[in-house]
PDB file of C-alpha atoms in Angstrom:
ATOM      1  CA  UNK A 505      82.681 151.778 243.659  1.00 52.00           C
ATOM      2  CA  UNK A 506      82.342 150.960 247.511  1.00 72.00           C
ATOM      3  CA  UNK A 507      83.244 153.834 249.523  1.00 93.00           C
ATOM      4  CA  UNK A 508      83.611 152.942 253.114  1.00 98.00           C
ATOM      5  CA  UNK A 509      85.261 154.310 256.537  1.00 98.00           C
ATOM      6  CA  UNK A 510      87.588 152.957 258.833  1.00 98.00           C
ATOM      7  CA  UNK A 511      86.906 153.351 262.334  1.00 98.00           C
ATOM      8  CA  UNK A 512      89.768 152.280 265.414  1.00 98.00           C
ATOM      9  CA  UNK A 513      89.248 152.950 268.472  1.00 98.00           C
ATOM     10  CA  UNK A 514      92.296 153.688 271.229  1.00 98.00           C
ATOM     11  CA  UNK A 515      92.433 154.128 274.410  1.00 97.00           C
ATOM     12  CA  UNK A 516      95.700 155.463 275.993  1.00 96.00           C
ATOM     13  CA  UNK A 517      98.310 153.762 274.307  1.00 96.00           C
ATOM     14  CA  UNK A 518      99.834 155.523 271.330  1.00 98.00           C
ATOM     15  CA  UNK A 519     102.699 153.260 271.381  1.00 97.00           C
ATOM     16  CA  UNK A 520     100.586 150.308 270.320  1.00 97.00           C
ATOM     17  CA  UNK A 521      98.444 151.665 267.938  1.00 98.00           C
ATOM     18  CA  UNK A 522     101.417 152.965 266.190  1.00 97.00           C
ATOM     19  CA  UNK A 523     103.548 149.772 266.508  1.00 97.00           C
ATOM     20  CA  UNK A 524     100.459 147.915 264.854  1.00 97.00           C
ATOM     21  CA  UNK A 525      97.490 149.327 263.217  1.00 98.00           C
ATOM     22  CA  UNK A 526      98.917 152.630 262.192  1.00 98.00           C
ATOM     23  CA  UNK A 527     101.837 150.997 260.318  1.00 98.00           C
ATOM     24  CA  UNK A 528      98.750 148.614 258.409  1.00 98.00           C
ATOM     25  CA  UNK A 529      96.988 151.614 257.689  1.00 98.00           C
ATOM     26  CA  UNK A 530     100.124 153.318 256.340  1.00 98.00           C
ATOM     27  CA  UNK A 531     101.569 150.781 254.277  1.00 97.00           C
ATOM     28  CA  UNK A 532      98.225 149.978 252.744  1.00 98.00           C
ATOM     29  CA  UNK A 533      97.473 153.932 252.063  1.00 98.00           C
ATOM     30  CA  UNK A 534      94.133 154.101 254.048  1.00 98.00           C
ATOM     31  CA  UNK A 535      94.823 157.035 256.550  1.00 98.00           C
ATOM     32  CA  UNK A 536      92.635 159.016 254.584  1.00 97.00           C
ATOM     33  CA  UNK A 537      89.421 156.482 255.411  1.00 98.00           C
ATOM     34  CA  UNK A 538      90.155 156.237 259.450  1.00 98.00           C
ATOM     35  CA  UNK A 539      88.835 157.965 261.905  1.00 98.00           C
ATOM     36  CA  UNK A 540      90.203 157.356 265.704  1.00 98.00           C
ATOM     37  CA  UNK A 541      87.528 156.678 268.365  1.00 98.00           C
ATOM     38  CA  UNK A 542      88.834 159.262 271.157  1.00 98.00           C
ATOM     39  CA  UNK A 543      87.094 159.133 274.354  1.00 97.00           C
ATOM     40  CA  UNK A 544      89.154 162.039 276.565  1.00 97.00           C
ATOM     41  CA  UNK A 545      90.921 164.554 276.242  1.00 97.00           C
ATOM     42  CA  UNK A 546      94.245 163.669 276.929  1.00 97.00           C
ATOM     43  CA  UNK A 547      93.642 160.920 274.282  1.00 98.00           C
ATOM     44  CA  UNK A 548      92.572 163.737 271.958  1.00 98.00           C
ATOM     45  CA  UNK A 549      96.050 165.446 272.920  1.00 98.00           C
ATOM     46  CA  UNK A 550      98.070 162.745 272.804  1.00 98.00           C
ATOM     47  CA  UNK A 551      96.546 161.167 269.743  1.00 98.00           C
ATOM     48  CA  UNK A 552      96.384 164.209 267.473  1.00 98.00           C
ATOM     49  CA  UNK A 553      99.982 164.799 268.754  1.00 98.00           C
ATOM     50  CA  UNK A 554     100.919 161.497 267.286  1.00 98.00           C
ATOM     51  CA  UNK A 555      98.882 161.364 264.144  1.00 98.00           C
ATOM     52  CA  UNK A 556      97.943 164.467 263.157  1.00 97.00           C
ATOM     53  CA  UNK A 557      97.519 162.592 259.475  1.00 97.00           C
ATOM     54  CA  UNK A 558      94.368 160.815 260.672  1.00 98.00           C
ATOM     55  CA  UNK A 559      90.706 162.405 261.751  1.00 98.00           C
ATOM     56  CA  UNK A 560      89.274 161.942 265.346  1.00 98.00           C
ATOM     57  CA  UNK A 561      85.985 161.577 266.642  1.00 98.00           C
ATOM     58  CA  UNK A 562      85.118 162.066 270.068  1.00 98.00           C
ATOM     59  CA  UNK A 563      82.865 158.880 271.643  1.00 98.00           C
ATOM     60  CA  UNK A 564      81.754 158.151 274.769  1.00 97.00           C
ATOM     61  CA  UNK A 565      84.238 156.356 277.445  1.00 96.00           C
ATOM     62  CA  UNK A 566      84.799 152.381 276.970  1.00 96.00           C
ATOM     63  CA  UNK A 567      85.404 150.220 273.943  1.00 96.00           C
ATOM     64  CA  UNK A 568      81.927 148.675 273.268  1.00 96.00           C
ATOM     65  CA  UNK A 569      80.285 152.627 273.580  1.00 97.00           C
ATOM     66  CA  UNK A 570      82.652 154.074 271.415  1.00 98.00           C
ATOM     67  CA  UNK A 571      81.588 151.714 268.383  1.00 98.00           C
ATOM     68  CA  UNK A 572      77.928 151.854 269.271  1.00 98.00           C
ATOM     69  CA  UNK A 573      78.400 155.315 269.171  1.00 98.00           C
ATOM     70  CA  UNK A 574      79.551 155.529 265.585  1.00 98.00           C
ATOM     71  CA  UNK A 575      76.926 152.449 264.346  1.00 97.00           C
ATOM     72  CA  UNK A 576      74.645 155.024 265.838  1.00 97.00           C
ATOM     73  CA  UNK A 577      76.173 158.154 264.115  1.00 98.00           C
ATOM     74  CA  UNK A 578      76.852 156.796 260.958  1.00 98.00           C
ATOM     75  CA  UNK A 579      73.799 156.266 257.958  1.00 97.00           C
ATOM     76  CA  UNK A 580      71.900 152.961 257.892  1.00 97.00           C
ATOM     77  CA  UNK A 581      73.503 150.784 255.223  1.00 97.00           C
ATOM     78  CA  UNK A 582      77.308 152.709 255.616  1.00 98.00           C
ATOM     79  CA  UNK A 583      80.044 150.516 254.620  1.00 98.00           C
ATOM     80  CA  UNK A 584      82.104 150.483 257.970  1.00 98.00           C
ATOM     81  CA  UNK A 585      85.219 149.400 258.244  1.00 98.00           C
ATOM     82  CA  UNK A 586      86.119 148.237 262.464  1.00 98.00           C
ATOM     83  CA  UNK A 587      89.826 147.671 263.131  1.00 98.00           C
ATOM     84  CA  UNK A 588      91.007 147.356 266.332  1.00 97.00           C
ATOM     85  CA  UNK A 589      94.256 149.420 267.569  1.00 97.00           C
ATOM     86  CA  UNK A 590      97.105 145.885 267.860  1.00 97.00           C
ATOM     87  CA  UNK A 591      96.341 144.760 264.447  1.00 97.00           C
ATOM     88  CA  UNK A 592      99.347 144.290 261.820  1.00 96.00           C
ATOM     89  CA  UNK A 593      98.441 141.678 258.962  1.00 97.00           C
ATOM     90  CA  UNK A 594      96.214 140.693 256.270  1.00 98.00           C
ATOM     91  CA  UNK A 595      97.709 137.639 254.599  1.00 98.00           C
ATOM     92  CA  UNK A 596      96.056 135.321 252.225  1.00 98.00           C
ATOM     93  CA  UNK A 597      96.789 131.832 251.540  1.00 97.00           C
ATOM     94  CA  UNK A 598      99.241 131.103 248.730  1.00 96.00           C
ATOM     95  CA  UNK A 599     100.050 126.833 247.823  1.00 94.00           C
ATOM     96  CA  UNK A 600     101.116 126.309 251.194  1.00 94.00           C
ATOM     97  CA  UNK A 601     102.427 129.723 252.087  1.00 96.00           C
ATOM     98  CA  UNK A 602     100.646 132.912 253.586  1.00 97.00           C
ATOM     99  CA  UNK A 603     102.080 135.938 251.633  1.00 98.00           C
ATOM    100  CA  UNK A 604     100.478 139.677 252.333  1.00 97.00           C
ATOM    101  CA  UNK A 605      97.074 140.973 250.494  1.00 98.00           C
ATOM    102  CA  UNK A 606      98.965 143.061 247.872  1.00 97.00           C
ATOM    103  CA  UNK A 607      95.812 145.728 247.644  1.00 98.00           C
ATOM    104  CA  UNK A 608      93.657 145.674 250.868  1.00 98.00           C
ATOM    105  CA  UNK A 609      91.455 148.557 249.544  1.00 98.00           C
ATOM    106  CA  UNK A 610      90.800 146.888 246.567  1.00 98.00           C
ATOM    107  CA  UNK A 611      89.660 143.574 248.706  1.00 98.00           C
ATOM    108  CA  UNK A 612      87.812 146.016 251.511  1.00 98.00           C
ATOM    109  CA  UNK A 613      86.076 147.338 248.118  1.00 98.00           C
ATOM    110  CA  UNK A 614      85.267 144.072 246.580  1.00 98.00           C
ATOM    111  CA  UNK A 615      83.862 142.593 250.096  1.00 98.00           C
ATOM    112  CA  UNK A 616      81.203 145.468 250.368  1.00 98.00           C
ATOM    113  CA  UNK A 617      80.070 144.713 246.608  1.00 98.00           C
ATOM    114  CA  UNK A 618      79.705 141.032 247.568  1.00 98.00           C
ATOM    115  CA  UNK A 619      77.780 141.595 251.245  1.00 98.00           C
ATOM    116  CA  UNK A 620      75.163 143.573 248.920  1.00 98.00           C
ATOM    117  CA  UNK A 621      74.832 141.400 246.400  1.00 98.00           C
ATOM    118  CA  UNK A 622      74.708 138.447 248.874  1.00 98.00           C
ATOM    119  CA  UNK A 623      72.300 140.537 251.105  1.00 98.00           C
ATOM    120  CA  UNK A 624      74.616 140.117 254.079  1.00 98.00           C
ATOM    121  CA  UNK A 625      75.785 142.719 256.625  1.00 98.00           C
ATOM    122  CA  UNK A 626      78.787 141.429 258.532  1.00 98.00           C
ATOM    123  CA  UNK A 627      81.809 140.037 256.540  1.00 98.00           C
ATOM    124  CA  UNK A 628      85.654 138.798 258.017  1.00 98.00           C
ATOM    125  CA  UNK A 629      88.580 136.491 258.100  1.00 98.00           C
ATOM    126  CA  UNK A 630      90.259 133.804 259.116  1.00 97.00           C
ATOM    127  CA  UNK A 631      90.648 134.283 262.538  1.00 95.00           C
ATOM    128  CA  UNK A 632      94.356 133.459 262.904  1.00 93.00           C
ATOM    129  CA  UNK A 633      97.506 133.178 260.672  1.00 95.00           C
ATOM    130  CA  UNK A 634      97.808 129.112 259.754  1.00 94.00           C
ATOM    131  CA  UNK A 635      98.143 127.886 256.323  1.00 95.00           C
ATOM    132  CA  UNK A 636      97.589 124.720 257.225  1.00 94.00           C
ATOM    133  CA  UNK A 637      93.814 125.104 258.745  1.00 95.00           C
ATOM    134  CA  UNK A 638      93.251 127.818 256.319  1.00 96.00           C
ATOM    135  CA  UNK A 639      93.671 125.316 253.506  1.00 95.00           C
ATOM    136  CA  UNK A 640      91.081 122.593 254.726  1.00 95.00           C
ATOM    137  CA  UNK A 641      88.437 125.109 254.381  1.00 96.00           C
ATOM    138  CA  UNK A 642      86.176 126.399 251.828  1.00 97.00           C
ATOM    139  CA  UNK A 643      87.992 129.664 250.190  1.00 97.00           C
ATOM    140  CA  UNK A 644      84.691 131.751 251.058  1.00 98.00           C
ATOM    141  CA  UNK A 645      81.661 130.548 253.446  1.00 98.00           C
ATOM    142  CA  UNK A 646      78.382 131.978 254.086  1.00 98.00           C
ATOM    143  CA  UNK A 647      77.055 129.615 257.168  1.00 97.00           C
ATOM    144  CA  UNK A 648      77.273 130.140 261.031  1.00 96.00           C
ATOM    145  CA  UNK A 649      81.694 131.314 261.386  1.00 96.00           C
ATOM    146  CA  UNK A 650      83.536 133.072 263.999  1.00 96.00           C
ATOM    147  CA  UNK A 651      83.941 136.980 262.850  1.00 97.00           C
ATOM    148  CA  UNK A 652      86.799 137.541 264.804  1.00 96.00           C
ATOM    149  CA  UNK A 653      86.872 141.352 265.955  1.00 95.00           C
ATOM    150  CA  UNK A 654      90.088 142.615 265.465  1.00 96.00           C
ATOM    151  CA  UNK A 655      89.128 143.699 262.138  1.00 98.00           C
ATOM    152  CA  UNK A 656      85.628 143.453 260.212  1.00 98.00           C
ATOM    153  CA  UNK A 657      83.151 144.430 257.655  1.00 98.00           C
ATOM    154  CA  UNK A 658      79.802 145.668 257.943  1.00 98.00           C
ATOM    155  CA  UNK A 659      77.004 147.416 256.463  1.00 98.00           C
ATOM    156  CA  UNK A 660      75.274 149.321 259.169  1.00 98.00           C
ATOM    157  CA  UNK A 661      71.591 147.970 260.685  1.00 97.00           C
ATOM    158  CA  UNK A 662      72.259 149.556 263.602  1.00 97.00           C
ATOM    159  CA  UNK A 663      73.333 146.187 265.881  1.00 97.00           C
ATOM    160  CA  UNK A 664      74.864 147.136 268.466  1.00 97.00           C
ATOM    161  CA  UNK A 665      77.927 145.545 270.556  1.00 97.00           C
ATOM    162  CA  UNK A 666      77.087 143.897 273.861  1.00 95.00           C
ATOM    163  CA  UNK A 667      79.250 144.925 276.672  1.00 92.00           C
ATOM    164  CA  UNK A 668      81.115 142.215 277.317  1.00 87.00           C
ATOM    165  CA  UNK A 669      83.772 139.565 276.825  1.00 83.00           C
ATOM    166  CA  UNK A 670      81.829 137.797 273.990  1.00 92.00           C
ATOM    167  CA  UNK A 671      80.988 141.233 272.136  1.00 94.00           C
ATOM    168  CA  UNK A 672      82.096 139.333 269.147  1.00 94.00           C
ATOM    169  CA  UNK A 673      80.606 135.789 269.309  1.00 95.00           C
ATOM    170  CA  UNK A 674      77.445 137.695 270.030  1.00 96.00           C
ATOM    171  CA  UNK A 675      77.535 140.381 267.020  1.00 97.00           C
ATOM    172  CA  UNK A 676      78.398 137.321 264.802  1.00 97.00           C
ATOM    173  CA  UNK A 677      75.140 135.276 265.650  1.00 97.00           C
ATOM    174  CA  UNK A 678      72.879 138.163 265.581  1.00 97.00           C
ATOM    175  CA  UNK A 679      73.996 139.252 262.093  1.00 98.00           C
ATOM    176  CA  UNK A 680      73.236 135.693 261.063  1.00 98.00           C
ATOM    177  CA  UNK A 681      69.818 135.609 262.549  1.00 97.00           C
ATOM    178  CA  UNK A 682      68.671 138.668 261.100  1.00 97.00           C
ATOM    179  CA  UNK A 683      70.522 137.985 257.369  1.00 98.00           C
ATOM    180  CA  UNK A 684      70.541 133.996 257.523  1.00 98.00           C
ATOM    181  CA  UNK A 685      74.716 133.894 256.843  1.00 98.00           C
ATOM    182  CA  UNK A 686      77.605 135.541 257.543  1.00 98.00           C
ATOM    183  CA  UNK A 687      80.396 136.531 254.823  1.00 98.00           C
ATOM    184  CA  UNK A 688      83.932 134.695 255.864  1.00 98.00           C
ATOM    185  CA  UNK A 689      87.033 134.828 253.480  1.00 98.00           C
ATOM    186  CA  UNK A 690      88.933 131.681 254.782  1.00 98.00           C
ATOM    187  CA  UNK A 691      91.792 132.394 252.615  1.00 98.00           C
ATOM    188  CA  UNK A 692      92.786 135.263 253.975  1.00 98.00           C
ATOM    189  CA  UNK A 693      94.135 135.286 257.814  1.00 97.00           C
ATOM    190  CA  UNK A 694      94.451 138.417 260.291  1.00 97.00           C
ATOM    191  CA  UNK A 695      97.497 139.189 262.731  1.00 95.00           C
ATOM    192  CA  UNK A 696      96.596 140.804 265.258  1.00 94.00           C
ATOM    193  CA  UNK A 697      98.003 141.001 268.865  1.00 85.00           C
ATOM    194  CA  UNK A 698      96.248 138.540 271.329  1.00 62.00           C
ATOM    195  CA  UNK A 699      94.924 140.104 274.922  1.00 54.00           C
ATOM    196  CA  UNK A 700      94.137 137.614 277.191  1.00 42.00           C
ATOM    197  CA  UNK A 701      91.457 139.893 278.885  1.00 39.00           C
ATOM    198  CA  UNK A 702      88.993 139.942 275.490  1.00 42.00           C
ATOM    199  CA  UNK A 703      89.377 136.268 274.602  1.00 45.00           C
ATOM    200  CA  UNK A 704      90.620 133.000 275.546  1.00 46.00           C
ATOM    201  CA  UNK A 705      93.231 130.929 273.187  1.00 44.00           C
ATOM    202  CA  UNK A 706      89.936 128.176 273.343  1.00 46.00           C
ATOM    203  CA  UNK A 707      87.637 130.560 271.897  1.00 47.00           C
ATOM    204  CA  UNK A 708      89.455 130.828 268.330  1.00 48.00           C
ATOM    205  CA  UNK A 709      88.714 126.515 268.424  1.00 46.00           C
ATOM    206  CA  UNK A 710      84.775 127.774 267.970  1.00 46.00           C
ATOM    207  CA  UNK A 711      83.326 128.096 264.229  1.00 48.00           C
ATOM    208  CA  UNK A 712      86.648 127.772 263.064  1.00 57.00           C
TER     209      UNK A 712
END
């Protein structure tokens, strides 16, 4: 079996992480894999406060540190587990319909076994929730796709996130340069709350 960790990290704002991720989380039993990325104190306060069910580890301050700090921290090869804090759904395509991932550890296990066997390192979804474009694509793909950030897969080689607007775009291509593919389950779609400031509605159009 797969054993993996989950790591989020938040940044003052316990309302949305617990409007979002921390009901996924809940409903899918995985508290006991996550581990929030705090980077102050009153986040540490406020957080623990909160969700006193869930670990913390303190990271540097900003987004792209905190999860270079933990590719850092964490053993070469770990089975990580990124979610960002506005994400709500999993949902895979069903016919025509889009009906929830009944067992997303089960899936989160079965991923890692296939990224190992397929000698990949970075695996995701569907970037957005349409059962329409979902359906004109190949259930699973292994070529140059978008691995949207709001939640993904990896095994750690230490790649680090650039620090900026296209951390994702740019984690995506060098995964594929160093592995020759990237794992994409194109059957299963992510909901996740859009912020203008990390990507543009345009963006989602590219390796779709």
């Amino acid at each position: 079996m797969s054993d993996y960790i989950i790591i989020i990290p938040v940044f003052n704002n316990v309302d949305k992480f617990k409007r979002y991720t921390y009901k996924f989380v809940t409903k899918y039993n995985l508290k006991s894999k996550c581990v929030l990325l705090i980077q102050n104190d009153k986040d540490e306060r406020d957080y623990k406060e909160a969700f006193p069910d869930i670990k913390q580890q303190r990271t540097p301050a900003g987004y792209y540190k905190a999860v270079n700090f933990m590719t850092s921290k964490l053993p070469h090869n770990k089975n990580i587990v990124k979610i960002d804090d506005d994400f709500s759904s999993l949902k895979k395509l069903s016919g025509d319909k889009l009906v929830d991932v009944s067992d997303v550890n089960k899936l989160f296990i079965s991923i890692f076994n296939e990224l190992k066997k397929s000698k990949l390192s970075l695996a995701g979804f569907y970037p957005m929730l349409s059962a329409g474009y979902m359906k004109e694509r190949q259930a699973v793909t292994k070529d140059l796709r978008f691995i949207q950030g709001a939640l993904y897969l990896y095994l750690n080689k230490g790649i680090k996130l650039q620090e900026n607007g296209k951390a994702d775009y740019i984690f995506t291509i060098d995964n594929y340069r160093k592995d020759g593919g990237v794992l994409r389950y194109n059957h299963i779609g992510m909901g996740y709350k859009f912020e203008e400031g990390n990507e543009k509605s345009s963006d989602l159009q590219k390796f779709l």
